Coordinates of C-alpha atoms and ligand atoms in Angstrom, one line a residue:
M1 CA 28.3 45.1 -67.6
T2 CA 25.7 43.2 -65.5
A3 CA 26.8 41.4 -62.3
T4 CA 26.3 37.6 -62.3
H5 CA 23.8 36.4 -59.7
P6 CA 25.5 33.8 -57.4
F7 CA 22.9 31.2 -58.5
D8 CA 23.6 31.6 -62.3
T9 CA 26.9 29.7 -62.4
L10 CA 25.6 27.1 -60.0
K11 CA 22.5 26.5 -62.1
S12 CA 24.5 26.2 -65.3
T13 CA 26.6 23.4 -63.8
L14 CA 23.7 21.4 -62.2
D15 CA 21.3 18.9 -63.8
P16 CA 18.2 21.0 -64.7
K17 CA 16.2 18.7 -62.5
A18 CA 18.2 19.7 -59.5
W19 CA 16.7 23.2 -59.2
S20 CA 13.5 25.2 -59.8
E21 CA 12.5 28.8 -59.6
D22 CA 8.9 28.0 -60.6
A23 CA 6.5 29.7 -58.2
G24 CA 4.0 26.8 -58.2
E25 CA 6.6 24.3 -57.3
L26 CA 8.1 26.6 -54.6
A27 CA 4.8 27.4 -52.9
P28 CA 4.3 24.2 -50.8
H29 CA 8.0 24.5 -49.6
A30 CA 7.3 27.9 -48.3
R31 CA 4.6 27.2 -45.7
D32 CA 4.4 24.8 -42.8
W33 CA 2.0 21.9 -42.0
R34 CA 0.1 23.8 -39.3
G35 CA -0.5 26.9 -41.4
R36 CA 1.3 29.0 -38.8
Y37 CA 4.4 30.0 -40.8
S38 CA 4.7 31.1 -44.5
G39 CA 7.6 32.7 -46.3
S40 CA 9.4 32.7 -49.6
A41 CA 12.6 31.3 -51.2
P42 CA 14.4 32.6 -54.3
I43 CA 15.1 29.0 -55.5
L44 CA 14.5 25.4 -54.7
F45 CA 17.5 23.1 -55.0
K46 CA 16.6 19.4 -55.5
P47 CA 19.9 17.5 -55.4
S48 CA 19.8 13.8 -56.2
S49 CA 23.2 12.9 -54.5
T50 CA 25.5 13.9 -51.7
E51 CA 27.9 15.1 -54.4
E52 CA 25.3 17.6 -55.7
V53 CA 24.5 18.8 -52.2
S54 CA 28.2 19.4 -51.7
R55 CA 28.4 21.5 -54.9
I56 CA 25.4 23.5 -53.9
L57 CA 26.6 24.2 -50.4
A58 CA 30.1 25.1 -51.5
A59 CA 28.8 27.6 -54.0
C60 CA 26.3 29.1 -51.5
N61 CA 29.0 29.4 -48.9
E62 CA 31.3 31.1 -51.3
A63 CA 28.6 33.6 -52.2
G64 CA 27.4 34.0 -48.6
V65 CA 23.9 32.8 -49.5
A66 CA 21.8 31.5 -46.6
V67 CA 20.2 28.0 -47.1
L68 CA 17.5 26.1 -45.5
P69 CA 17.5 22.2 -45.7
Q70 CA 14.1 20.7 -46.0
S71 CA 12.8 17.1 -45.9
G72 CA 9.1 16.3 -45.4
N73 CA 8.2 19.8 -44.1
T74 CA 6.2 18.4 -41.2
G75 CA 8.2 20.2 -38.5
L76 CA 6.0 21.9 -35.9
V77 CA 8.3 24.7 -34.7
G78 CA 8.7 26.9 -37.9
G79 CA 12.2 25.6 -38.6
S80 CA 11.5 24.4 -42.2
T81 CA 9.8 27.5 -43.5
P82 CA 12.1 29.7 -45.6
Q83 CA 12.2 33.5 -45.2
G84 CA 14.4 34.3 -48.2
E85 CA 16.8 31.4 -47.8
A86 CA 17.5 29.1 -50.7
V87 CA 15.7 25.8 -49.9
I88 CA 17.6 22.5 -50.3
S89 CA 15.0 19.8 -50.5
L90 CA 16.0 16.2 -50.0
K91 CA 12.9 14.9 -51.8
R92 CA 14.9 13.4 -54.8
M93 CA 17.2 11.5 -52.5
T94 CA 15.0 8.5 -51.9
A95 CA 17.2 5.4 -52.3
I96 CA 17.3 2.6 -49.8
R97 CA 21.0 1.9 -50.2
A98 CA 21.4 -1.3 -48.1
L99 CA 19.6 -3.5 -45.6
D100 CA 21.8 -5.8 -43.6
T101 CA 19.6 -8.3 -41.6
A102 CA 22.6 -9.9 -39.8
N103 CA 23.9 -6.5 -38.7
E104 CA 20.3 -5.3 -38.0
S105 CA 20.8 -2.1 -40.0
I106 CA 19.4 -0.2 -42.9
T107 CA 21.2 2.5 -44.9
V108 CA 19.0 5.1 -46.6
D109 CA 19.2 8.5 -48.3
A110 CA 17.9 11.4 -46.2
G111 CA 14.8 11.9 -48.4
V112 CA 13.4 8.5 -47.7
I113 CA 10.0 8.7 -46.0
L114 CA 9.7 7.1 -42.5
E115 CA 6.9 4.8 -43.5
T116 CA 9.1 3.5 -46.4
V117 CA 11.8 2.6 -43.9
Q118 CA 9.3 0.9 -41.6
N119 CA 7.9 -1.1 -44.6
A120 CA 11.4 -2.1 -45.9
A121 CA 12.3 -3.3 -42.4
K122 CA 9.0 -5.3 -42.1
E123 CA 9.6 -7.0 -45.5
A124 CA 13.0 -8.1 -44.2
G125 CA 11.4 -9.5 -41.0
K126 CA 12.8 -6.6 -38.9
L127 CA 11.4 -3.6 -37.1
F128 CA 12.3 0.1 -37.4
P129 CA 10.6 1.3 -34.3
L130 CA 10.4 5.1 -34.9
S131 CA 6.7 5.8 -35.3
L132 CA 4.7 9.1 -35.3
G133 CA 1.7 10.8 -36.8
A134 CA 3.6 12.3 -39.7
Q135 CA 5.3 9.1 -40.7
G136 CA 3.7 9.1 -44.2
S137 CA 5.5 12.4 -45.0
A138 CA 8.4 13.0 -42.6
M139 CA 11.8 12.0 -44.0
I140 CA 14.9 10.5 -42.4
G141 CA 16.9 13.8 -42.8
G142 CA 14.3 15.8 -41.0
L143 CA 13.6 13.2 -38.4
I144 CA 17.4 13.1 -37.6
S145 CA 17.7 16.9 -37.7
T146 CA 14.9 17.3 -35.1
N147 CA 15.9 14.1 -33.1
A148 CA 12.3 13.0 -33.5
G149 CA 10.5 10.9 -30.8
G150 CA 7.0 9.5 -31.3
V151 CA 5.2 6.6 -29.7
Q152 CA 7.8 3.9 -29.2
V153 CA 10.5 6.0 -27.3
L154 CA 9.7 4.2 -24.1
R155 CA 11.1 1.0 -25.5
Y156 CA 13.5 2.0 -28.3
G157 CA 14.6 5.6 -27.6
M158 CA 14.5 8.7 -29.8
M159 CA 16.2 9.1 -33.3
R160 CA 19.5 9.9 -31.4
D161 CA 19.4 6.3 -30.2
L162 CA 18.6 4.8 -33.6
V163 CA 21.3 6.3 -35.7
L164 CA 24.4 4.1 -36.2
G165 CA 26.1 6.2 -38.9
L166 CA 25.5 9.4 -40.8
A167 CA 26.5 11.2 -43.9
A168 CA 26.5 15.0 -43.8
V169 CA 27.7 17.8 -46.0
L170 CA 29.4 20.7 -44.2
P171 CA 28.7 24.3 -45.3
D172 CA 32.0 24.5 -47.2
G173 CA 31.1 21.4 -49.2
R174 CA 33.3 18.9 -47.3
V175 CA 31.5 15.5 -46.8
L176 CA 31.5 13.7 -43.4
S177 CA 30.9 10.2 -44.6
G178 CA 30.1 7.8 -41.8
L179 CA 27.5 5.4 -43.2
S180 CA 28.8 2.4 -41.3
G181 CA 26.6 0.1 -39.2
L182 CA 29.1 -0.1 -36.4
R183 CA 27.8 -0.5 -32.9
K184 CA 31.2 0.1 -31.4
N185 CA 33.4 2.9 -32.6
N186 CA 35.6 4.7 -30.1
T187 CA 37.6 7.1 -32.3
G188 CA 37.1 10.4 -30.5
Y189 CA 34.2 12.8 -30.7
D190 CA 31.0 11.2 -31.9
L191 CA 30.5 13.7 -34.7
K192 CA 27.3 12.3 -36.0
Q193 CA 25.6 13.2 -32.8
L194 CA 26.3 16.9 -33.5
F195 CA 24.0 16.8 -36.5
I196 CA 21.2 14.9 -34.7
G197 CA 18.8 17.6 -33.4
A198 CA 20.9 20.4 -35.0
E199 CA 17.8 21.5 -37.0
G200 CA 19.9 22.1 -40.1
T201 CA 22.2 24.7 -38.5
L202 CA 25.5 22.8 -39.0
G203 CA 25.2 21.0 -42.4
V204 CA 22.9 18.9 -44.6
V205 CA 22.3 15.3 -43.6
T206 CA 22.3 13.3 -46.8
G207 CA 22.1 9.7 -45.5
A208 CA 22.0 7.5 -42.5
T209 CA 22.5 4.0 -41.3
L210 CA 19.7 3.2 -38.8
K211 CA 19.3 0.4 -36.2
L212 CA 16.8 -2.3 -36.9
F213 CA 15.3 -4.7 -34.2
P214 CA 13.7 -8.1 -34.2
R215 CA 10.0 -7.9 -34.8
P216 CA 8.0 -8.6 -31.8
A217 CA 6.3 -12.1 -32.0
S218 CA 3.2 -10.9 -30.2
S219 CA 1.7 -7.6 -29.2
S220 CA -1.4 -6.5 -27.2
V221 CA -3.0 -3.1 -27.2
A222 CA -5.6 -1.9 -24.7
V223 CA -7.4 1.3 -23.9
V224 CA -8.2 1.8 -20.2
S225 CA -9.8 4.7 -18.3
V226 CA -8.2 6.2 -15.2
Q227 CA -9.3 8.9 -12.7
S228 CA -6.6 11.4 -13.6
P229 CA -3.0 11.7 -15.0
L230 CA -1.8 10.9 -11.4
E231 CA -3.3 7.4 -11.7
A232 CA -1.9 7.1 -15.2
V233 CA 1.6 7.5 -13.9
S234 CA 1.0 4.9 -11.1
L235 CA -0.5 2.6 -13.7
L236 CA 2.6 2.8 -15.8
D237 CA 4.8 1.9 -12.9
L238 CA 2.5 -1.1 -12.1
V239 CA 2.4 -2.4 -15.7
K240 CA 6.1 -2.0 -16.1
S241 CA 6.8 -3.9 -12.9
L242 CA 4.5 -6.8 -13.9
T243 CA 5.6 -7.1 -17.6
G244 CA 9.4 -7.0 -17.4
G245 CA 10.1 -4.3 -19.9
A246 CA 7.4 -5.2 -22.4
V247 CA 5.7 -1.8 -22.4
S248 CA 6.3 -0.3 -25.8
G249 CA 3.6 2.4 -25.8
F250 CA 1.9 4.3 -23.1
E251 CA -0.1 7.3 -24.3
L252 CA -2.5 9.6 -22.5
M253 CA -5.7 10.4 -24.3
P254 CA -8.1 12.9 -22.6
K255 CA -11.8 13.1 -23.3
V256 CA -11.3 16.6 -24.7
G257 CA -8.9 15.2 -27.3
L258 CA -10.9 12.1 -28.2
D259 CA -14.1 14.1 -28.6
L260 CA -12.4 16.2 -31.2
V261 CA -11.4 13.0 -33.0
Y262 CA -15.0 11.6 -33.0
G263 CA -16.2 15.0 -34.2
H264 CA -13.7 15.5 -37.0
V265 CA -12.4 12.1 -38.1
P266 CA -14.8 10.0 -40.1
G267 CA -15.4 6.5 -38.7
A268 CA -13.7 7.1 -35.4
R269 CA -15.6 5.4 -32.5
P270 CA -15.2 5.6 -28.7
P271 CA -13.5 2.4 -27.4
L272 CA -15.1 2.8 -23.9
E273 CA -18.6 3.6 -22.9
G274 CA -19.5 6.8 -21.1
G275 CA -16.7 9.0 -22.5
P276 CA -14.3 8.8 -19.5
E277 CA -12.3 12.0 -18.7
W278 CA -8.9 10.2 -19.1
C279 CA -7.9 7.2 -21.1
V280 CA -4.5 5.5 -21.6
L281 CA -3.5 3.5 -24.6
I282 CA -1.1 0.7 -23.5
E283 CA 0.9 -1.5 -25.9
L284 CA 2.8 -4.5 -24.8
T285 CA 5.1 -6.4 -27.1
S286 CA 7.0 -9.7 -26.6
G287 CA 9.6 -11.7 -28.5
E288 CA 7.6 -14.8 -27.5
P289 CA 4.5 -15.8 -29.6
G290 CA 1.2 -15.6 -27.7
R291 CA 2.9 -14.0 -24.7
A292 CA 1.8 -10.3 -24.9
G293 CA -2.0 -10.9 -24.6
P294 CA -1.8 -12.9 -21.3
M295 CA 0.7 -10.4 -19.9
M296 CA -1.8 -7.6 -20.7
E297 CA -4.6 -9.5 -19.0
T298 CA -2.6 -10.1 -15.8
A299 CA -1.4 -6.5 -15.6
L300 CA -4.9 -5.1 -16.1
E301 CA -6.4 -7.5 -13.6
A302 CA -3.9 -6.2 -11.0
A303 CA -4.7 -2.6 -12.0
F304 CA -8.5 -3.2 -11.6
E305 CA -7.9 -4.7 -8.2
T306 CA -5.8 -1.8 -7.0
G307 CA -8.5 0.6 -8.4
L308 CA -6.0 2.3 -10.7
V309 CA -8.0 1.3 -13.8
L310 CA -11.8 2.1 -13.9
D311 CA -12.7 0.4 -17.2
G312 CA -10.8 -1.1 -20.1
V313 CA -10.8 -3.0 -23.4
I314 CA -8.1 -5.2 -24.9
A315 CA -8.0 -5.2 -28.7
Q316 CA -9.1 -8.6 -29.9
T317 CA -7.8 -8.3 -33.4
E318 CA -5.0 -6.5 -35.2
T319 CA -7.6 -4.3 -36.9
Q320 CA -9.0 -3.2 -33.5
A321 CA -5.5 -2.5 -32.2
A322 CA -4.9 -0.4 -35.2
E323 CA -8.2 1.5 -34.6
F324 CA -7.1 2.2 -31.0
W325 CA -3.7 3.6 -32.3
A326 CA -5.5 5.6 -35.0
L327 CA -7.5 7.4 -32.3
R328 CA -4.4 8.4 -30.6
E329 CA -2.7 9.5 -33.8
A330 CA -5.7 11.5 -34.9
I331 CA -5.7 13.8 -31.9
P332 CA -3.5 16.4 -33.6
E333 CA -5.8 16.3 -36.7
G334 CA -8.9 16.8 -34.5
E335 CA -7.2 19.6 -32.7
K336 CA -6.2 21.3 -35.9
A337 CA -9.8 21.1 -37.2
H338 CA -11.1 22.6 -33.9
G339 CA -9.0 25.8 -34.4
K340 CA -5.7 27.3 -33.5
A341 CA -4.0 26.4 -30.3
V342 CA -1.0 27.5 -28.2
K343 CA 1.1 24.4 -28.1
H344 CA 3.8 23.2 -25.7
D345 CA 5.8 20.0 -26.3
V346 CA 7.4 19.6 -22.9
S347 CA 8.9 16.9 -20.7
V348 CA 9.4 16.3 -17.0
P349 CA 10.6 13.2 -15.2
V350 CA 8.1 10.5 -15.7
S351 CA 7.5 10.2 -11.9
K352 CA 6.3 13.9 -11.8
M353 CA 4.2 13.8 -15.0
G354 CA 0.8 13.4 -13.3
E355 CA 1.5 16.2 -10.8
F356 CA 2.7 18.5 -13.5
I357 CA -0.3 18.0 -15.7
V358 CA -2.7 18.6 -12.8
E359 CA -0.9 21.8 -11.6
A360 CA -0.3 23.2 -15.0
T361 CA -3.9 22.7 -16.1
K362 CA -5.3 24.4 -13.1
K363 CA -2.9 27.4 -13.4
A364 CA -3.2 27.8 -17.2
E365 CA -7.0 27.7 -17.2
A366 CA -7.1 30.2 -14.3
L367 CA -4.8 32.5 -16.3
V368 CA -6.7 32.2 -19.6
P369 CA -10.3 31.5 -18.6
H370 CA -11.6 31.3 -22.2
A371 CA -9.1 28.5 -23.0
R372 CA -9.2 24.8 -22.1
V373 CA -6.2 22.5 -21.8
L374 CA -5.6 19.6 -24.1
A375 CA -2.9 17.5 -22.5
F376 CA -2.1 14.3 -24.3
G377 CA 0.7 12.0 -25.6
H378 CA 3.8 10.2 -24.6
V379 CA 3.3 10.2 -20.8
G380 CA 5.3 6.9 -20.7
D381 CA 8.5 8.8 -21.5
G382 CA 7.6 11.9 -19.5
N383 CA 6.5 13.9 -22.6
V384 CA 3.2 15.6 -22.8
H385 CA 1.8 17.8 -25.5
F386 CA 0.3 20.5 -23.3
N387 CA -1.9 22.7 -25.5
L388 CA -4.4 25.5 -24.9
Q389 CA -7.3 25.7 -27.3
G390 CA -10.4 27.8 -27.5
R391 CA -13.5 26.4 -25.7
E392 CA -15.4 27.1 -28.9
H393 CA -14.7 25.9 -32.4
G394 CA -12.8 28.2 -34.7
A395 CA -10.2 30.0 -32.5
G396 CA -7.9 32.1 -34.6
D397 CA -4.9 34.5 -34.2
D398 CA -6.8 36.6 -31.6
F399 CA -7.0 33.5 -29.4
L400 CA -3.3 32.8 -29.9
K401 CA -2.4 36.3 -28.7
A402 CA -4.7 36.2 -25.7
A403 CA -3.5 32.8 -24.6
E404 CA 0.2 33.6 -25.1
P405 CA 0.9 34.5 -21.4
A406 CA 0.2 30.9 -20.5
T407 CA 3.4 29.9 -22.3
T408 CA 5.7 31.6 -19.7
L409 CA 3.6 30.2 -16.9
I410 CA 4.0 26.7 -18.3
Y411 CA 7.7 26.9 -19.1
D412 CA 8.4 28.3 -15.6
L413 CA 6.6 25.3 -14.2
V414 CA 8.5 23.0 -16.5
D415 CA 11.8 24.5 -15.1
A416 CA 10.5 24.1 -11.5
Y417 CA 9.9 20.4 -12.3
D418 CA 13.4 20.0 -13.8
G419 CA 11.9 19.5 -17.2
S420 CA 12.6 20.6 -20.8
I421 CA 10.7 23.2 -22.9
S422 CA 11.1 21.0 -26.0
A423 CA 10.8 17.3 -25.6
E424 CA 10.7 16.2 -29.2
H425 CA 9.7 18.9 -31.7
G426 CA 12.8 21.0 -31.4
I427 CA 13.3 24.8 -31.0
G428 CA 13.0 26.1 -34.6
I429 CA 11.7 29.7 -34.5
L430 CA 8.9 29.1 -32.0
K431 CA 10.9 28.4 -28.9
Q432 CA 14.1 30.4 -29.7
A433 CA 13.5 33.3 -27.3
E434 CA 12.6 31.0 -24.5
L435 CA 15.7 28.8 -25.1
K436 CA 18.0 31.9 -25.1
A437 CA 16.4 33.2 -21.9
R438 CA 16.5 29.9 -20.0
K439 CA 19.7 28.3 -21.3
P440 CA 22.3 31.1 -21.9
V441 CA 25.4 29.0 -21.3
E442 CA 24.2 26.1 -23.5
V443 CA 23.2 28.6 -26.2
A444 CA 26.7 30.3 -26.0
V445 CA 28.4 26.9 -26.4
M446 CA 26.2 25.9 -29.3
R447 CA 27.1 29.3 -31.0
Q448 CA 30.8 28.4 -30.6
I449 CA 30.2 25.0 -32.3
K450 CA 28.2 26.6 -35.1
A451 CA 31.0 29.3 -35.6
A452 CA 33.6 26.5 -36.0
L453 CA 31.5 24.5 -38.6
D454 CA 29.6 27.3 -40.3
P455 CA 31.8 30.5 -40.0
N456 CA 29.7 32.3 -42.6
S457 CA 26.5 31.3 -40.9
I458 CA 24.7 30.2 -44.1
M459 CA 23.0 27.1 -42.5
N460 CA 19.5 27.9 -41.3
P461 CA 20.7 31.2 -39.7
R462 CA 17.3 32.1 -38.3
V463 CA 16.6 28.6 -36.8
L464 CA 17.4 27.2 -33.3
L465 CA 20.1 29.8 -32.3
G466 CA 19.0 32.7 -34.5
P467 CA 20.8 36.0 -34.7
E468 CA 23.1 36.9 -31.8
R469 CA 20.9 39.8 -30.6
Ligands
FAD49 C1 0.6 15.1 -37.4 C2 2.0 15.2 -36.9 C3 2.4 14.4 -35.8 C4 3.7 14.6 -35.4 N1 4.1 13.7 -34.3 C5 5.4 13.8 -33.9 C6 5.8 13.0 -32.8 O1 5.1 12.2 -32.3 N2 7.1 13.1 -32.4 C7 8.0 14.0 -33.0 O2 9.1 14.0 -32.6 N3 7.6 14.8 -34.0 C8 6.3 14.7 -34.4 N4 5.9 15.6 -35.4 C9 6.8 16.6 -35.9 C10 7.6 16.3 -37.2 O3 7.0 15.2 -37.9 C11 9.1 15.9 -36.9 O4 9.7 17.1 -36.4 C12 9.9 15.4 -38.0 O5 11.1 14.9 -37.5 C13 10.2 16.4 -39.1 O6 10.6 15.7 -40.3 P1 10.6 16.3 -41.7 O7 11.1 15.4 -42.7 O8 9.2 16.8 -42.0 O9 11.5 17.6 -41.5 P2 11.3 19.1 -41.9 O10 10.0 19.7 -41.4 O11 11.5 19.3 -43.4 O12 12.5 19.8 -41.2 C14 12.6 19.9 -39.8 C15 13.9 20.6 -39.4 O13 15.1 19.9 -39.8 C16 15.8 20.6 -40.8 N5 16.2 19.6 -41.8 C17 15.3 18.9 -42.6 N6 16.0 18.0 -43.4 C18 17.3 18.2 -43.1 C19 18.5 17.6 -43.6 N7 18.5 16.6 -44.5 N8 19.7 18.0 -43.1 C20 19.8 19.0 -42.2 N9 18.6 19.6 -41.7 C21 17.4 19.2 -42.1 C22 14.9 21.7 -41.3 O14 15.7 22.8 -41.8 C23 14.1 22.0 -40.1 O15 14.8 22.9 -39.3 C24 4.6 15.5 -35.9 C25 4.2 16.3 -37.0 C26 2.9 16.2 -37.5 C27 2.5 17.0 -38.6

C-alpha cells in the first residue's frame, strides 16, 4: 500500500486553479528580485479567498509541512525565497473590497498591488501615501508583513501606522478577522500589530483596511546640492522649521548613485550642473492650493543665505517633479546594473544621520579599499541605505565575500549611534545572525510568541528567527 502524500487530499479538495506543481510556473516564485537567493518549492498554492488559505494552512499544519507566504516577491532580505517550503502566493487575492471616503479607509485583499491601491485612492480624491520603488509589484500582504517604509514616512509613517484593520489566518486555520476601519478600539492587545513586520512567521495576512488621507492641494519638489550629509541634516531642520510640517519627502542622492542612474537608465538627466557630490530631493505638500511652491521658495532662499544649500532647482511642472522623483527611485536599478553590492538598510536618530554617514564611510572604505560607499535614501526619517559596491563595474560574489567584514563594522557603529540594523527591509535570512547576536532578549521573547501561535513551526521557519541554534 502506498502512503498518501500530505498534499494529495488537499489538492483533491481545492479548486484546480488554487495550486500548481508546474516547474515553469513555480520558477519565478523560487528566486528573489536581486538574484541573490534561489531555491525550490514542492508546490505553489494560489488561494483566491481567506477560506481557501485557512484550509491550506490547517492541512499543512496537520501534516507538519512548512509553508512560505509570498506576495509580490520584491523583498530584499531573502525572506520570500522558498527552500523546500510550500509557497502560498496571494497573487489571486486581488479584490478591492470597499472604499469609504467619509471614514478615509480602503479595504483590500492581501494580493492587491500597492500602485493599484494608490490609484483607487486617487480616483476617490484621496491619498494612500505609502510609496516605494517596487510599488508596481509589491503587494499589500508583503508590505504589511515587512512593515514597509518608503519615501513618505516622514509625513505619514510606515505601514504599521497605516493599517486600521487586518485579516490573518493562523497556522491551525483559525481566522482573525478584523477588517474594520476603526480609529479607536481599546479591547486589549492590538493583535493586528503582531502580524505587521512578522515576515510571515505567525500566519498569512489575507486582507487589510488601510488609512487614506486628503490629497494635498499643492506640492513642490526641488533638488538642491549640499556640501555633505551633515549639511543635509541641518537643511532638513531648517526646512521643517520654516514650513510647519509640510515636508513629505527628504531624500539624499549622492553623485555616485546619480551617475549610475545617468549611465544605466535611458533618458535620465542631471537636474543640476557640475555633478555635485551630494544632492537632496525635497518635497513639500500643503492642503492649501498654490501654497507649497511659495513655501519652497522661502525655505530655499533662507537655506541659500545660511550657506546650507549650494545650488538648487525647483520643479516647474508636474512632469519635472516626476522626473526628479524618478532619479531617486532609479538609484537601486542603477546600482543593480553596476554589479553586486553589500547592502545595509540602517537607521539612526535623524539628528545623528550626517555624522553617521561621514564616519561609517571613512571607516568602511578604509577597511575595504577596493569598495566605495553608496549612501542614499530616506535621510528625513533617519534611514540610509548604506551600501558598499565595487569601484569598477561588474562586481560579483568574490566582491561580496571580500567586502563582508564591513557589515560588522557598520552594525557596530549603528549600535554605537543607538540605531537599528534594519530600518525598513526586515530581517529575512540576510540579517538573522546579526539580530540574534545583538538582540538576544528580544529574539527570545519573539520565539515565545511564535511558539504560542505556531507551535509546529510551519510558518516561514527559516525566516526572521530561524532555527533555535
Ligand atoms: C526596487 C525596490 C525598491 C524598494 N524600496 C523599498 C522602500 O523604499 N522601502 C521599503 O520598505 N521596502 C522597499 N523595497 C523592499 C520591498 O518592496 C518591500 O519589502 C515590500 O514590502 C515587499 O512586499 P512584497 O509584496 O514583494 O512581499 P514579498 O517579497 O513577497 O514578501 C516579503 C516577506 O513577507 C512575507 N509575506 C508576504 N506576503 C505575506 C502575507 N500575505 N502574509 C504573511 N507573510 C507574507 C514573505 O514570506 C516574506 O518574508 C524595495 C524593493 C525593491 C525591489
